[in-house]
Amino acid sequence: QQVSRSWYKRLTIPLTGEAGGRLQSPQPLISRQEPSAAGMTPQEVLGSFCEFPSINPAARSQQYRYAYCLSAVRPTNLGNALSKMDLQQGSARTWHEPGGAVGEPVFVARPGASAEDDGVVLAPCVDAAGASFVLVMDAASWSELARVQLPFAVPNRFHGIWVPQ
């Protein structure tokens, strides 16, 4: 069975106004349909599956350009890719390793960073052989920087947070 469909949307809740007011429907944040180098549109890459979105914590409660999420390269029955979404450009870049599984991404800003995507994205992963590792992606270039091999198995759908100390 295929992994269920989901979309990355923004729900805006006004903090002023009369009680019982109506909310507008959530708006899709990726809508362009230009194919990527792999011949897939953002909707095909992550628009049909996007879970556990993460942003730079400094951008919370503000307009932000970049978001990172667990995504899927189909056919699959689980999240098996990581995507960086550029909400200004309406595009996405995806990291995927055939046969693997990916967990919740966490953005960690570089100390002293000024650019929104100046940092790394960490995500627990399991490779095709069943070995667990933490993937370290450069958030700006969306390239793999490192893998930290773990001496234990990470369960699928593992959640985590970054604590600097």
PDB file of C-alpha atoms in Angstrom, residues 87-162:
ATOM      1  CA  LEU A  87       8.406  28.797  -0.670  1.00  0.00           C
ATOM      2  CA  GLN A  88       9.362  32.007  -2.495  1.00  0.00           C
ATOM      3  CA  GLN A  89      10.351  30.185  -5.678  1.00  0.00           C
ATOM      4  CA  GLY A  90       7.735  27.436  -5.320  1.00  0.00           C
ATOM      5  CA  SER A  91      10.374  24.739  -5.703  1.00  0.00           C
ATOM      6  CA  ALA A  92      11.821  21.810  -3.810  1.00  0.00           C
ATOM      7  CA  ARG A  93      15.110  19.895  -3.670  1.00  0.00           C
ATOM      8  CA  THR A  94      15.104  16.325  -2.427  1.00  0.00           C
ATOM      9  CA  TRP A  95      17.640  13.943  -0.863  1.00  0.00           C
ATOM     10  CA  HIS A  96      16.789  10.266  -1.271  1.00  0.00           C
ATOM     11  CA  GLU A  97      18.631   6.973  -0.844  1.00  0.00           C
ATOM     12  CA  PRO A  98      16.909   3.947  -2.423  1.00  0.00           C
ATOM     13  CA  GLY A  99      15.783   1.357   0.124  1.00  0.00           C
ATOM     14  CA  GLY A 100      16.175   3.692   3.088  1.00  0.00           C
ATOM     15  CA  ALA A 101      13.802   5.392   5.517  1.00  0.00           C
ATOM     16  CA  VAL A 102      14.010   8.903   6.930  1.00  0.00           C
ATOM     17  CA  GLY A 103      12.722  10.432  10.174  1.00  0.00           C
ATOM     18  CA  GLU A 104      11.766  13.911  11.305  1.00  0.00           C
ATOM     19  CA  PRO A 105      14.172  16.654  10.146  1.00  0.00           C
ATOM     20  CA  VAL A 106      15.444  19.266  12.607  1.00  0.00           C
ATOM     21  CA  PHE A 107      16.994  22.573  11.479  1.00  0.00           C
ATOM     22  CA  VAL A 108      20.021  23.746  13.501  1.00  0.00           C
ATOM     23  CA  ALA A 109      21.253  27.280  12.769  1.00  0.00           C
ATOM     24  CA  ARG A 110      24.977  27.957  12.536  1.00  0.00           C
ATOM     25  CA  PRO A 111      26.030  30.111  15.523  1.00  0.00           C
ATOM     26  CA  GLY A 112      26.002  33.733  14.366  1.00  0.00           C
ATOM     27  CA  ALA A 113      24.041  32.902  11.212  1.00  0.00           C
ATOM     28  CA  SER A 114      22.254  35.722   9.414  1.00  0.00           C
ATOM     29  CA  ALA A 115      20.797  33.881   6.411  1.00  0.00           C
ATOM     30  CA  GLU A 116      17.630  31.881   7.029  1.00  0.00           C
ATOM     31  CA  ASP A 117      19.144  28.677   5.640  1.00  0.00           C
ATOM     32  CA  ASP A 118      22.606  29.080   7.198  1.00  0.00           C
ATOM     33  CA  GLY A 119      22.869  25.890   9.199  1.00  0.00           C
ATOM     34  CA  VAL A 120      22.338  22.164   8.959  1.00  0.00           C
ATOM     35  CA  VAL A 121      19.372  19.823   8.873  1.00  0.00           C
ATOM     36  CA  LEU A 122      19.662  16.682  11.001  1.00  0.00           C
ATOM     37  CA  ALA A 123      17.502  13.623  10.412  1.00  0.00           C
ATOM     38  CA  PRO A 124      17.564  10.056  11.729  1.00  0.00           C
ATOM     39  CA  CYS A 125      17.771   7.533   8.870  1.00  0.00           C
ATOM     40  CA  VAL A 126      17.951   3.822   8.251  1.00  0.00           C
ATOM     41  CA  ASP A 127      19.774   2.556   5.159  1.00  0.00           C
ATOM     42  CA  ALA A 128      18.741  -0.363   2.939  1.00  0.00           C
ATOM     43  CA  ALA A 129      20.826  -2.764   5.068  1.00  0.00           C
ATOM     44  CA  GLY A 130      19.051  -1.677   8.280  1.00  0.00           C
ATOM     45  CA  ALA A 131      21.914   0.387   9.748  1.00  0.00           C
ATOM     46  CA  SER A 132      20.858   3.587  11.551  1.00  0.00           C
ATOM     47  CA  PHE A 133      22.585   6.944  11.147  1.00  0.00           C
ATOM     48  CA  VAL A 134      21.971  10.658  11.594  1.00  0.00           C
ATOM     49  CA  LEU A 135      22.113  12.465   8.267  1.00  0.00           C
ATOM     50  CA  VAL A 136      23.702  15.942   8.313  1.00  0.00           C
ATOM     51  CA  MET A 137      22.642  18.115   5.359  1.00  0.00           C
ATOM     52  CA  ASP A 138      23.987  21.578   4.551  1.00  0.00           C
ATOM     53  CA  ALA A 139      20.751  23.568   4.609  1.00  0.00           C
ATOM     54  CA  ALA A 140      21.909  26.200   2.099  1.00  0.00           C
ATOM     55  CA  SER A 141      23.340  23.962  -0.643  1.00  0.00           C
ATOM     56  CA  TRP A 142      21.176  20.940   0.234  1.00  0.00           C
ATOM     57  CA  SER A 143      24.186  18.663   0.012  1.00  0.00           C
ATOM     58  CA  GLU A 144      25.106  15.823   2.344  1.00  0.00           C
ATOM     59  CA  LEU A 145      27.845  16.880   4.797  1.00  0.00           C
ATOM     60  CA  ALA A 146      28.116  13.784   6.967  1.00  0.00           C
ATOM     61  CA  ARG A 147      26.557  10.638   8.380  1.00  0.00           C
ATOM     62  CA  VAL A 148      26.900   9.770  12.032  1.00  0.00           C
ATOM     63  CA  GLN A 149      26.626   5.984  12.285  1.00  0.00           C
ATOM     64  CA  LEU A 150      24.651   4.918  15.349  1.00  0.00           C
ATOM     65  CA  PRO A 151      25.486   1.805  17.393  1.00  0.00           C
ATOM     66  CA  PHE A 152      21.773   1.007  17.813  1.00  0.00           C
ATOM     67  CA  ALA A 153      18.645   0.793  15.675  1.00  0.00           C
ATOM     68  CA  VAL A 154      16.498   3.914  15.382  1.00  0.00           C
ATOM     69  CA  PRO A 155      12.780   3.084  15.235  1.00  0.00           C
ATOM     70  CA  ASN A 156      10.827   4.273  12.216  1.00  0.00           C
ATOM     71  CA  ARG A 157       9.140   7.663  12.791  1.00  0.00           C
ATOM     72  CA  PHE A 158      11.586   8.588  15.561  1.00  0.00           C
ATOM     73  CA  HIS A 159      11.220  12.211  16.772  1.00  0.00           C
ATOM     74  CA  GLY A 160      13.914  14.435  18.168  1.00  0.00           C
ATOM     75  CA  ILE A 161      14.928  17.973  19.064  1.00  0.00           C
ATOM     76  CA  TRP A 162      18.219  19.861  19.044  1.00  0.00           C
TER      77      TRP A 162
END
